[in-house]
Amino acid sequence: QSFPKKLSMEYETKTSKLELSLDRAQFQNGAFFSLSLYTPFWFVNQTGVPILFRNEQNKKIFAGQNQDIIKSSLDGPLTPSSILPVSHGHKSKVSVRCGCSLFSEPRVLESVGTSGELHMKSSTNKKKEHYHFGYSVALGSGKFSKTKVVTFTPRFIVSNRTPHSILLRQKGTAIQTIKTNDDFRLYKLCGKSNEIQFKLSSTNSSE
């Protein structure tokens, strides 16, 4: 008797489905068997901002996401890390969008041990803004070893380990203050040169 290898789940919005994988293993000459139910991928968002994932094969966002989340301001408080179960075809490409950005160039996120960068252009071209995230692909540990974990992070993090507050500014943008022992997630860059200026709050010099 044939046994299904996938289980399809429909969300309340009915706009997309999540397909979970089924793995069956028999023991003692078929007297009983174990059944494993797992998602092929976990997408872990550690960027601190809401982001949206899209399957480039059918141009639809993955199941379980709310498209309204990207309307929130990227300049607001950091959002906590979030985890999204994802299923898509072998070698399917994924693109990412945040805030008022366009979707990134598609990437195949399948090879364990790989990492890279996602670049997103602004949809409004305001101040020629562009956004950068990093990603890495790993295999889940222990009982999660059948699932690939794709983690998305800020491409750059500025860490202040000086006894002074540091002022950070990009051309045409507001000044950001980074206090002692604080970290600043730098995911939005402006202009073609990506020039960033730093200044100690207790001095008048900059570099």
mmCIF file with all atom_site columns, C-alpha atoms in Angstrom:
data_model
loop_
_atom_site.group_PDB
_atom_site.id
_atom_site.type_symbol
_atom_site.label_atom_id
_atom_site.label_alt_id
_atom_site.label_comp_id
_atom_site.label_asym_id
_atom_site.label_entity_id
_atom_site.label_seq_id
_atom_site.pdbx_PDB_ins_code
_atom_site.Cartn_x
_atom_site.Cartn_y
_atom_site.Cartn_z
_atom_site.occupancy
_atom_site.B_iso_or_equiv
_atom_site.pdbx_formal_charge
_atom_site.auth_seq_id
_atom_site.auth_comp_id
_atom_site.auth_asym_id
_atom_site.auth_atom_id
_atom_site.pdbx_PDB_model_num
ATOM 1   C CA . GLN A 1 1   ? 0.000  0.000  0.000  1.00 0.00 ? 1   GLN A CA 1
ATOM 2   C CA . SER A 1 2   ? 1.377  3.379  -1.007 1.00 0.00 ? 2   SER A CA 1
ATOM 3   C CA . PHE A 1 3   ? 2.090  5.914  1.691  1.00 0.00 ? 3   PHE A CA 1
ATOM 4   C CA . PRO A 1 4   ? 1.928  9.707  1.136  1.00 0.00 ? 4   PRO A CA 1
ATOM 5   C CA . LYS A 1 5   ? 5.225  11.578 1.383  1.00 0.00 ? 5   LYS A CA 1
ATOM 6   C CA . LYS A 1 6   ? 3.664  15.003 1.930  1.00 0.00 ? 6   LYS A CA 1
ATOM 7   C CA . LEU A 1 7   ? 0.875  16.468 4.018  1.00 0.00 ? 7   LEU A CA 1
ATOM 8   C CA . SER A 1 8   ? -0.686 19.705 2.808  1.00 0.00 ? 8   SER A CA 1
ATOM 9   C CA . MET A 1 9   ? -1.989 22.241 5.346  1.00 0.00 ? 9   MET A CA 1
ATOM 10  C CA . GLU A 1 10  ? -4.142 25.208 4.364  1.00 0.00 ? 10  GLU A CA 1
ATOM 11  C CA . TYR A 1 11  ? -4.018 28.418 6.389  1.00 0.00 ? 11  TYR A CA 1
ATOM 12  C CA . GLU A 1 12  ? -7.163 30.329 7.328  1.00 0.00 ? 12  GLU A CA 1
ATOM 13  C CA . THR A 1 13  ? -6.448 32.930 4.637  1.00 0.00 ? 13  THR A CA 1
ATOM 14  C CA . LYS A 1 14  ? -6.572 30.145 1.992  1.00 0.00 ? 14  LYS A CA 1
ATOM 15  C CA . THR A 1 15  ? -4.063 32.065 -0.115 1.00 0.00 ? 15  THR A CA 1
ATOM 16  C CA . SER A 1 16  ? -1.245 29.540 0.198  1.00 0.00 ? 16  SER A CA 1
ATOM 17  C CA . LYS A 1 17  ? -0.504 26.111 1.581  1.00 0.00 ? 17  LYS A CA 1
ATOM 18  C CA . LEU A 1 18  ? 2.272  24.621 3.698  1.00 0.00 ? 18  LEU A CA 1
ATOM 19  C CA . GLU A 1 19  ? 3.390  21.157 2.689  1.00 0.00 ? 19  GLU A CA 1
ATOM 20  C CA . LEU A 1 20  ? 4.968  19.111 5.460  1.00 0.00 ? 20  LEU A CA 1
ATOM 21  C CA . SER A 1 21  ? 7.075  16.071 4.660  1.00 0.00 ? 21  SER A CA 1
ATOM 22  C CA . LEU A 1 22  ? 6.294  12.595 5.958  1.00 0.00 ? 22  LEU A CA 1
ATOM 23  C CA . ASP A 1 23  ? 8.986  9.987  6.582  1.00 0.00 ? 23  ASP A CA 1
ATOM 24  C CA . ARG A 1 24  ? 8.011  6.411  7.389  1.00 0.00 ? 24  ARG A CA 1
ATOM 25  C CA . ALA A 1 25  ? 10.383 3.826  8.853  1.00 0.00 ? 25  ALA A CA 1
ATOM 26  C CA . GLN A 1 26  ? 9.346  0.208  9.487  1.00 0.00 ? 26  GLN A CA 1
ATOM 27  C CA . PHE A 1 27  ? 10.640 -1.994 12.296 1.00 0.00 ? 27  PHE A CA 1
ATOM 28  C CA . GLN A 1 28  ? 10.568 -5.730 13.116 1.00 0.00 ? 28  GLN A CA 1
ATOM 29  C CA . ASN A 1 29  ? 9.459  -7.039 9.728  1.00 0.00 ? 29  ASN A CA 1
ATOM 30  C CA . GLY A 1 30  ? 6.740  -4.452 9.380  1.00 0.00 ? 30  GLY A CA 1
ATOM 31  C CA . ALA A 1 31  ? 5.055  -5.165 12.711 1.00 0.00 ? 31  ALA A CA 1
ATOM 32  C CA . PHE A 1 32  ? 5.034  -1.436 13.417 1.00 0.00 ? 32  PHE A CA 1
ATOM 33  C CA . PHE A 1 33  ? 6.498  1.722  11.988 1.00 0.00 ? 33  PHE A CA 1
ATOM 34  C CA . SER A 1 34  ? 7.489  5.210  13.062 1.00 0.00 ? 34  SER A CA 1
ATOM 35  C CA . LEU A 1 35  ? 6.187  8.304  11.311 1.00 0.00 ? 35  LEU A CA 1
ATOM 36  C CA . SER A 1 36  ? 8.130  11.574 11.199 1.00 0.00 ? 36  SER A CA 1
ATOM 37  C CA . LEU A 1 37  ? 6.381  14.807 10.254 1.00 0.00 ? 37  LEU A CA 1
ATOM 38  C CA . TYR A 1 38  ? 8.692  17.727 9.499  1.00 0.00 ? 38  TYR A CA 1
ATOM 39  C CA . THR A 1 39  ? 9.045  20.925 7.520  1.00 0.00 ? 39  THR A CA 1
ATOM 40  C CA . PRO A 1 40  ? 11.809 20.954 4.871  1.00 0.00 ? 40  PRO A CA 1
ATOM 41  C CA . PHE A 1 41  ? 12.961 24.444 5.926  1.00 0.00 ? 41  PHE A CA 1
ATOM 42  C CA . TRP A 1 42  ? 12.883 26.828 8.870  1.00 0.00 ? 42  TRP A CA 1
ATOM 43  C CA . PHE A 1 43  ? 13.406 30.484 7.937  1.00 0.00 ? 43  PHE A CA 1
ATOM 44  C CA . VAL A 1 44  ? 14.728 32.330 10.999 1.00 0.00 ? 44  VAL A CA 1
ATOM 45  C CA . ASN A 1 45  ? 14.482 36.127 10.902 1.00 0.00 ? 45  ASN A CA 1
ATOM 46  C CA . GLN A 1 46  ? 17.099 37.688 13.188 1.00 0.00 ? 46  GLN A CA 1
ATOM 47  C CA . THR A 1 47  ? 17.348 40.989 11.312 1.00 0.00 ? 47  THR A CA 1
ATOM 48  C CA . GLY A 1 48  ? 15.256 42.921 13.856 1.00 0.00 ? 48  GLY A CA 1
ATOM 49  C CA . VAL A 1 49  ? 12.841 44.147 11.147 1.00 0.00 ? 49  VAL A CA 1
ATOM 50  C CA . PRO A 1 50  ? 9.826  42.486 9.481  1.00 0.00 ? 50  PRO A CA 1
ATOM 51  C CA . ILE A 1 51  ? 10.675 40.776 6.200  1.00 0.00 ? 51  ILE A CA 1
ATOM 52  C CA . LEU A 1 52  ? 8.624  38.899 3.610  1.00 0.00 ? 52  LEU A CA 1
ATOM 53  C CA . PHE A 1 53  ? 9.656  35.698 1.784  1.00 0.00 ? 53  PHE A CA 1
ATOM 54  C CA . ARG A 1 54  ? 8.477  34.838 -1.735 1.00 0.00 ? 54  ARG A CA 1
ATOM 55  C CA . ASN A 1 55  ? 8.695  31.658 -3.789 1.00 0.00 ? 55  ASN A CA 1
ATOM 56  C CA . GLU A 1 56  ? 10.049 32.714 -7.173 1.00 0.00 ? 56  GLU A CA 1
ATOM 57  C CA . GLN A 1 57  ? 8.632  29.626 -8.839 1.00 0.00 ? 57  GLN A CA 1
ATOM 58  C CA . ASN A 1 58  ? 5.037  30.840 -8.537 1.00 0.00 ? 58  ASN A CA 1
ATOM 59  C CA . LYS A 1 59  ? 5.641  34.460 -7.385 1.00 0.00 ? 59  LYS A CA 1
ATOM 60  C CA . LYS A 1 60  ? 3.617  33.855 -4.208 1.00 0.00 ? 60  LYS A CA 1
ATOM 61  C CA . ILE A 1 61  ? 4.665  34.598 -0.647 1.00 0.00 ? 61  ILE A CA 1
ATOM 62  C CA . PHE A 1 62  ? 5.163  31.543 1.532  1.00 0.00 ? 62  PHE A CA 1
ATOM 63  C CA . ALA A 1 63  ? 2.274  30.359 3.680  1.00 0.00 ? 63  ALA A CA 1
ATOM 64  C CA . GLY A 1 64  ? 1.812  31.789 7.166  1.00 0.00 ? 64  GLY A CA 1
ATOM 65  C CA . GLN A 1 65  ? 2.939  35.355 6.401  1.00 0.00 ? 65  GLN A CA 1
ATOM 66  C CA . ASN A 1 66  ? 1.021  38.587 6.691  1.00 0.00 ? 66  ASN A CA 1
ATOM 67  C CA . GLN A 1 67  ? 1.858  40.995 3.864  1.00 0.00 ? 67  GLN A CA 1
ATOM 68  C CA . ASP A 1 68  ? 0.917  43.966 6.067  1.00 0.00 ? 68  ASP A CA 1
ATOM 69  C CA . ILE A 1 69  ? 3.992  43.436 8.269  1.00 0.00 ? 69  ILE A CA 1
ATOM 70  C CA . ILE A 1 70  ? 6.277  45.123 5.752  1.00 0.00 ? 70  ILE A CA 1
ATOM 71  C CA . LYS A 1 71  ? 4.225  48.332 5.951  1.00 0.00 ? 71  LYS A CA 1
ATOM 72  C CA . SER A 1 72  ? 5.618  49.013 9.408  1.00 0.00 ? 72  SER A CA 1
ATOM 73  C CA . SER A 1 73  ? 8.438  51.537 9.733  1.00 0.00 ? 73  SER A CA 1
ATOM 74  C CA . LEU A 1 74  ? 11.963 50.141 9.638  1.00 0.00 ? 74  LEU A CA 1
ATOM 75  C CA . ASP A 1 75  ? 13.047 53.004 11.884 1.00 0.00 ? 75  ASP A CA 1
ATOM 76  C CA . GLY A 1 76  ? 10.876 51.798 14.770 1.00 0.00 ? 76  GLY A CA 1
ATOM 77  C CA . PRO A 1 77  ? 11.764 49.412 17.616 1.00 0.00 ? 77  PRO A CA 1
ATOM 78  C CA . LEU A 1 78  ? 13.494 46.168 16.691 1.00 0.00 ? 78  LEU A CA 1
ATOM 79  C CA . THR A 1 79  ? 11.182 43.216 16.307 1.00 0.00 ? 79  THR A CA 1
ATOM 80  C CA . PRO A 1 80  ? 11.959 39.913 18.055 1.00 0.00 ? 80  PRO A CA 1
ATOM 81  C CA . SER A 1 81  ? 13.336 36.977 16.104 1.00 0.00 ? 81  SER A CA 1
ATOM 82  C CA . SER A 1 82  ? 10.688 34.977 14.264 1.00 0.00 ? 82  SER A CA 1
ATOM 83  C CA . ILE A 1 83  ? 10.594 31.493 12.740 1.00 0.00 ? 83  ILE A CA 1
ATOM 84  C CA . LEU A 1 84  ? 8.657  30.461 9.633  1.00 0.00 ? 84  LEU A CA 1
ATOM 85  C CA . PRO A 1 85  ? 8.168  26.853 8.455  1.00 0.00 ? 85  PRO A CA 1
ATOM 86  C CA . VAL A 1 86  ? 8.686  26.748 4.681  1.00 0.00 ? 86  VAL A CA 1
ATOM 87  C CA . SER A 1 87  ? 8.214  24.152 1.966  1.00 0.00 ? 87  SER A CA 1
ATOM 88  C CA . HIS A 1 88  ? 9.194  24.618 -1.669 1.00 0.00 ? 88  HIS A CA 1
ATOM 89  C CA . GLY A 1 89  ? 10.395 22.544 -4.570 1.00 0.00 ? 89  GLY A CA 1
ATOM 90  C CA . HIS A 1 90  ? 13.929 21.293 -5.061 1.00 0.00 ? 90  HIS A CA 1
ATOM 91  C CA . LYS A 1 91  ? 16.241 24.063 -6.300 1.00 0.00 ? 91  LYS A CA 1
ATOM 92  C CA . SER A 1 92  ? 13.411 26.613 -6.073 1.00 0.00 ? 92  SER A CA 1
ATOM 93  C CA . LYS A 1 93  ? 14.560 30.180 -5.657 1.00 0.00 ? 93  LYS A CA 1
ATOM 94  C CA . VAL A 1 94  ? 13.589 32.508 -2.809 1.00 0.00 ? 94  VAL A CA 1
ATOM 95  C CA . SER A 1 95  ? 13.500 36.310 -2.733 1.00 0.00 ? 95  SER A CA 1
ATOM 96  C CA . VAL A 1 96  ? 13.164 38.642 0.245  1.00 0.00 ? 96  VAL A CA 1
ATOM 97  C CA . ARG A 1 97  ? 11.536 42.027 0.785  1.00 0.00 ? 97  ARG A CA 1
ATOM 98  C CA . CYS A 1 98  ? 11.485 44.449 3.719  1.00 0.00 ? 98  CYS A CA 1
ATOM 99  C CA . GLY A 1 99  ? 9.691  47.743 4.353  1.00 0.00 ? 99  GLY A CA 1
ATOM 100 C CA . CYS A 1 100 ? 9.500  49.834 1.193  1.00 0.00 ? 100 CYS A CA 1
ATOM 101 C CA . SER A 1 101 ? 12.073 47.768 -0.688 1.00 0.00 ? 101 SER A CA 1
ATOM 102 C CA . LEU A 1 102 ? 11.655 45.732 -3.840 1.00 0.00 ? 102 LEU A CA 1
ATOM 103 C CA . PHE A 1 103 ? 12.171 41.989 -3.707 1.00 0.00 ? 103 PHE A CA 1
ATOM 104 C CA . SER A 1 104 ? 15.791 40.880 -3.738 1.00 0.00 ? 104 SER A CA 1
ATOM 105 C CA . GLU A 1 105 ? 17.457 38.885 -6.474 1.00 0.00 ? 105 GLU A CA 1
ATOM 106 C CA . PRO A 1 106 ? 16.347 35.224 -6.170 1.00 0.00 ? 106 PRO A CA 1
ATOM 107 C CA . ARG A 1 107 ? 18.584 32.818 -4.306 1.00 0.00 ? 107 ARG A CA 1
ATOM 108 C CA . VAL A 1 108 ? 18.668 29.028 -4.010 1.00 0.00 ? 108 VAL A CA 1
ATOM 109 C CA . LEU A 1 109 ? 18.892 28.366 -0.262 1.00 0.00 ? 109 LEU A CA 1
ATOM 110 C CA . GLU A 1 110 ? 19.535 24.627 -0.237 1.00 0.00 ? 110 GLU A CA 1
ATOM 111 C CA . SER A 1 111 ? 23.245 23.922 0.179  1.00 0.00 ? 111 SER A CA 1
ATOM 112 C CA . VAL A 1 112 ? 24.106 23.358 3.837  1.00 0.00 ? 112 VAL A CA 1
ATOM 113 C CA . GLY A 1 113 ? 27.141 25.363 4.974  1.00 0.00 ? 113 GLY A CA 1
ATOM 114 C CA . THR A 1 114 ? 26.690 28.187 2.481  1.00 0.00 ? 114 THR A CA 1
ATOM 115 C CA . SER A 1 115 ? 26.183 31.856 3.281  1.00 0.00 ? 115 SER A CA 1
ATOM 116 C CA . GLY A 1 116 ? 25.705 35.027 1.291  1.00 0.00 ? 116 GLY A CA 1
ATOM 117 C CA . GLU A 1 117 ? 24.201 38.489 0.987  1.00 0.00 ? 117 GLU A CA 1
ATOM 118 C CA . LEU A 1 118 ? 20.780 39.719 -0.104 1.00 0.00 ? 118 LEU A CA 1
ATOM 119 C CA . HIS A 1 119 ? 20.564 43.150 -1.696 1.00 0.00 ? 119 HIS A CA 1
ATOM 120 C CA . MET A 1 120 ? 17.232 45.006 -2.030 1.00 0.00 ? 120 MET A CA 1
ATOM 121 C CA . LYS A 1 121 ? 16.617 48.277 -3.841 1.00 0.00 ? 121 LYS A CA 1
ATOM 122 C CA . SER A 1 122 ? 14.201 50.880 -2.532 1.00 0.00 ? 122 SER A CA 1
ATOM 123 C CA . SER A 1 123 ? 10.779 50.860 -4.176 1.00 0.00 ? 123 SER A CA 1
ATOM 124 C CA . THR A 1 124 ? 10.587 54.659 -3.836 1.00 0.00 ? 124 THR A CA 1
ATOM 125 C CA . ASN A 1 125 ? 14.278 55.348 -4.612 1.00 0.00 ? 125 ASN A CA 1
ATOM 126 C CA . LYS A 1 126 ? 14.175 57.760 -1.677 1.00 0.00 ? 126 LYS A CA 1
ATOM 127 C CA . LYS A 1 127 ? 17.729 58.990 -1.045 1.00 0.00 ? 127 LYS A CA 1
ATOM 128 C CA . LYS A 1 128 ? 18.828 56.049 -3.215 1.00 0.00 ? 128 LYS A CA 1
ATOM 129 C CA . GLU A 1 129 ? 18.340 53.729 -0.264 1.00 0.00 ? 129 GLU A CA 1
ATOM 130 C CA . HIS A 1 130 ? 19.213 50.062 -0.509 1.00 0.00 ? 130 HIS A CA 1
ATOM 131 C CA . TYR A 1 131 ? 19.015 47.284 2.043  1.00 0.00 ? 131 TYR A CA 1
ATOM 132 C CA . HIS A 1 132 ? 21.429 44.488 2.889  1.00 0.00 ? 132 HIS A CA 1
ATOM 133 C CA . PHE A 1 133 ? 20.865 41.244 4.781  1.00 0.00 ? 133 PHE A CA 1
ATOM 134 C CA . GLY A 1 134 ? 23.081 38.230 5.286  1.00 0.00 ? 134 GLY A CA 1
ATOM 135 C CA . TYR A 1 135 ? 21.961 34.608 5.300  1.00 0.00 ? 135 TYR A CA 1
ATOM 136 C CA . SER A 1 136 ? 23.396 31.227 6.204  1.00 0.00 ? 136 SER A CA 1
ATOM 137 C CA . VAL A 1 137 ? 22.143 27.668 5.670  1.00 0.00 ? 137 VAL A CA 1
ATOM 138 C CA . ALA A 1 138 ? 22.623 24.962 8.294  1.00 0.00 ? 138 ALA A CA 1
ATOM 139 C CA . LEU A 1 139 ? 21.186 21.561 9.104  1.00 0.00 ? 139 LEU A CA 1
ATOM 140 C CA . GLY A 1 140 ? 18.981 21.203 12.159 1.00 0.00 ? 140 GLY A CA 1
ATOM 141 C CA . SER A 1 141 ? 20.448 19.247 15.070 1.00 0.00 ? 141 SER A CA 1
ATOM 142 C CA . GLY A 1 142 ? 19.168 16.102 16.756 1.00 0.00 ? 142 GLY A CA 1
ATOM 143 C CA . LYS A 1 143 ? 15.571 15.242 15.945 1.00 0.00 ? 143 LYS A CA 1
ATOM 144 C CA . PHE A 1 144 ? 15.451 18.269 13.622 1.00 0.00 ? 144 PHE A CA 1
ATOM 145 C CA . SER A 1 145 ? 18.187 16.904 11.348 1.00 0.00 ? 145 SER A CA 1
ATOM 146 C CA . LYS A 1 146 ? 15.793 16.514 8.406  1.00 0.00 ? 146 LYS A CA 1
ATOM 147 C CA . THR A 1 147 ? 15.146 20.268 8.343  1.00 0.00 ? 147 THR A CA 1
ATOM 148 C CA . LYS A 1 148 ? 17.417 22.923 6.851  1.00 0.00 ? 148 LYS A CA 1
ATOM 149 C CA . VAL A 1 149 ? 17.623 26.114 8.917  1.00 0.00 ? 149 VAL A CA 1
ATOM 150 C CA . VAL A 1 150 ? 18.102 29.341 6.954  1.00 0.00 ? 150 VAL A CA 1
ATOM 151 C CA . THR A 1 151 ? 19.006 32.281 9.214  1.00 0.00 ? 151 THR A CA 1
ATOM 152 C CA . PHE A 1 152 ? 18.667 35.886 8.058  1.00 0.00 ? 152 PHE A CA 1
ATOM 153 C CA . THR A 1 153 ? 20.706 38.568 9.850  1.00 0.00 ? 153 THR A CA 1
ATOM 154 C CA . PRO A 1 154 ? 21.782 42.199 9.379  1.00 0.00 ? 154 PRO A CA 1
ATOM 155 C CA . ARG A 1 155 ? 24.647 42.389 6.889  1.00 0.00 ? 155 ARG A CA 1
ATOM 156 C CA . PHE A 1 156 ? 26.535 44.857 9.114  1.00 0.00 ? 156 PHE A CA 1
ATOM 157 C CA . ILE A 1 157 ? 26.514 45.424 12.887 1.00 0.00 ? 157 ILE A CA 1
ATOM 158 C CA . VAL A 1 158 ? 28.294 48.388 14.469 1.00 0.00 ? 158 VAL A CA 1
ATOM 159 C CA . SER A 1 159 ? 29.415 47.553 18.016 1.00 0.00 ? 159 SER A CA 1
ATOM 160 C CA . ASN A 1 160 ? 30.448 50.334 20.385 1.00 0.00 ? 160 ASN A CA 1
ATOM 161 C CA . ARG A 1 161 ? 32.954 49.045 22.940 1.00 0.00 ? 161 ARG A CA 1
ATOM 162 C CA . THR A 1 162 ? 34.378 52.475 23.787 1.00 0.00 ? 162 THR A CA 1
ATOM 163 C CA . PRO A 1 163 ? 33.588 54.420 26.996 1.00 0.00 ? 163 PRO A CA 1
ATOM 164 C CA . HIS A 1 164 ? 31.896 57.094 24.841 1.00 0.00 ? 164 HIS A CA 1
ATOM 165 C CA . SER A 1 165 ? 28.713 57.309 22.851 1.00 0.00 ? 165 SER A CA 1
ATOM 166 C CA . ILE A 1 166 ? 29.282 57.244 19.100 1.00 0.00 ? 166 ILE A CA 1
ATOM 167 C CA . LEU A 1 167 ? 27.323 59.233 16.549 1.00 0.00 ? 167 LEU A CA 1
ATOM 168 C CA . LEU A 1 168 ? 26.739 57.574 13.185 1.00 0.00 ? 168 LEU A CA 1
ATOM 169 C CA . ARG A 1 169 ? 25.505 59.330 10.080 1.00 0.00 ? 169 ARG A CA 1
ATOM 170 C CA . GLN A 1 170 ? 25.020 58.597 6.425  1.00 0.00 ? 170 GLN A CA 1
ATOM 171 C CA . LYS A 1 171 ? 24.703 61.350 3.867  1.00 0.00 ? 171 LYS A CA 1
ATOM 172 C CA . GLY A 1 172 ? 21.204 62.829 3.919  1.00 0.00 ? 172 GLY A CA 1
ATOM 173 C CA . THR A 1 173 ? 20.006 60.803 6.913  1.00 0.00 ? 173 THR A CA 1
ATOM 174 C CA . ALA A 1 174 ? 19.392 61.476 10.589 1.00 0.00 ? 174 ALA A CA 1
ATOM 175 C CA . ILE A 1 175 ? 22.189 60.960 13.133 1.00 0.00 ? 175 ILE A CA 1
ATOM 176 C CA . GLN A 1 176 ? 22.089 57.697 15.084 1.00 0.00 ? 176 GLN A CA 1
ATOM 177 C CA . THR A 1 177 ? 23.515 57.482 18.617 1.00 0.00 ? 177 THR A CA 1
ATOM 178 C CA . ILE A 1 178 ? 25.209 54.238 19.661 1.00 0.00 ? 178 ILE A CA 1
ATOM 179 C CA . LYS A 1 179 ? 25.763 54.118 23.414 1.00 0.00 ? 179 LYS A CA 1
ATOM 180 C CA . THR A 1 180 ? 28.575 52.272 25.180 1.00 0.00 ? 180 THR A CA 1
ATOM 181 C CA . ASN A 1 181 ? 28.283 48.483 24.834 1.00 0.00 ? 181 ASN A CA 1
ATOM 182 C CA . ASP A 1 182 ? 25.368 48.841 22.417 1.00 0.00 ? 182 ASP A CA 1
ATOM 183 C CA . ASP A 1 183 ? 25.104 47.313 18.952 1.00 0.00 ? 183 ASP A CA 1
ATOM 184 C CA . PHE A 1 184 ? 23.538 49.017 15.947 1.00 0.00 ? 184 PHE A CA 1
ATOM 185 C CA . ARG A 1 185 ? 22.104 46.891 13.132 1.00 0.00 ? 185 ARG A CA 1
ATOM 186 C CA . LEU A 1 186 ? 23.066 48.595 9.890  1.00 0.00 ? 186 LEU A CA 1
ATOM 187 C CA . TYR A 1 187 ? 20.884 47.134 7.157  1.00 0.00 ? 187 TYR A CA 1
ATOM 188 C CA . LYS A 1 188 ? 19.969 50.310 5.240  1.00 0.00 ? 188 LYS A CA 1
ATOM 189 C CA . LEU A 1 189 ? 22.589 52.202 3.225  1.00 0.00 ? 189 LEU A CA 1
ATOM 190 C CA . CYS A 1 190 ? 22.164 55.396 1.215  1.00 0.00 ? 190 CYS A CA 1
ATOM 191 C CA . GLY A 1 191 ? 23.805 56.716 -1.929 1.00 0.00 ? 191 GLY A CA 1
ATOM 192 C CA . LYS A 1 192 ? 26.292 55.093 -4.274 1.00 0.00 ? 192 LYS A CA 1
ATOM 193 C CA . SER A 1 193 ? 29.381 55.493 -2.106 1.00 0.00 ? 193 SER A CA 1
ATOM 194 C CA . ASN A 1 194 ? 27.873 53.905 1.050  1.00 0.00 ? 194 ASN A CA 1
ATOM 195 C CA . GLU A 1 195 ? 29.905 56.476 2.985  1.00 0.00 ? 195 GLU A CA 1
ATOM 196 C CA . ILE A 1 196 ? 29.361 56.455 6.746  1.00 0.00 ? 196 ILE A CA 1
ATOM 197 C CA . GLN A 1 197 ? 30.644 59.053 9.214  1.00 0.00 ? 197 GLN A CA 1
ATOM 198 C CA . PHE A 1 198 ? 31.424 58.372 12.870 1.00 0.00 ? 198 PHE A CA 1
ATOM 199 C CA . LYS A 1 199 ? 31.957 60.861 15.683 1.00 0.00 ? 199 LYS A CA 1
ATOM 200 C CA . LEU A 1 200 ? 32.651 60.527 19.409 1.00 0.00 ? 200 LEU A CA 1
ATOM 201 C CA . SER A 1 201 ? 30.048 62.510 21.302 1.00 0.00 ? 201 SER A CA 1
ATOM 202 C CA . SER A 1 202 ? 32.747 64.030 23.539 1.00 0.00 ? 202 SER A CA 1
ATOM 203 C CA . THR A 1 203 ? 34.869 65.350 20.637 1.00 0.00 ? 203 THR A CA 1
ATOM 204 C CA . ASN A 1 204 ? 34.449 67.552 17.587 1.00 0.00 ? 204 ASN A CA 1
ATOM 205 C CA . SER A 1 205 ? 36.464 65.343 15.254 1.00 0.00 ? 205 SER A CA 1
ATOM 206 C CA . SER A 1 206 ? 35.033 62.905 12.773 1.00 0.00 ? 206 SER A CA 1
ATOM 207 C CA . GLU A 1 207 ? 36.408 60.315 10.369 1.00 0.00 ? 207 GLU A CA 1
#
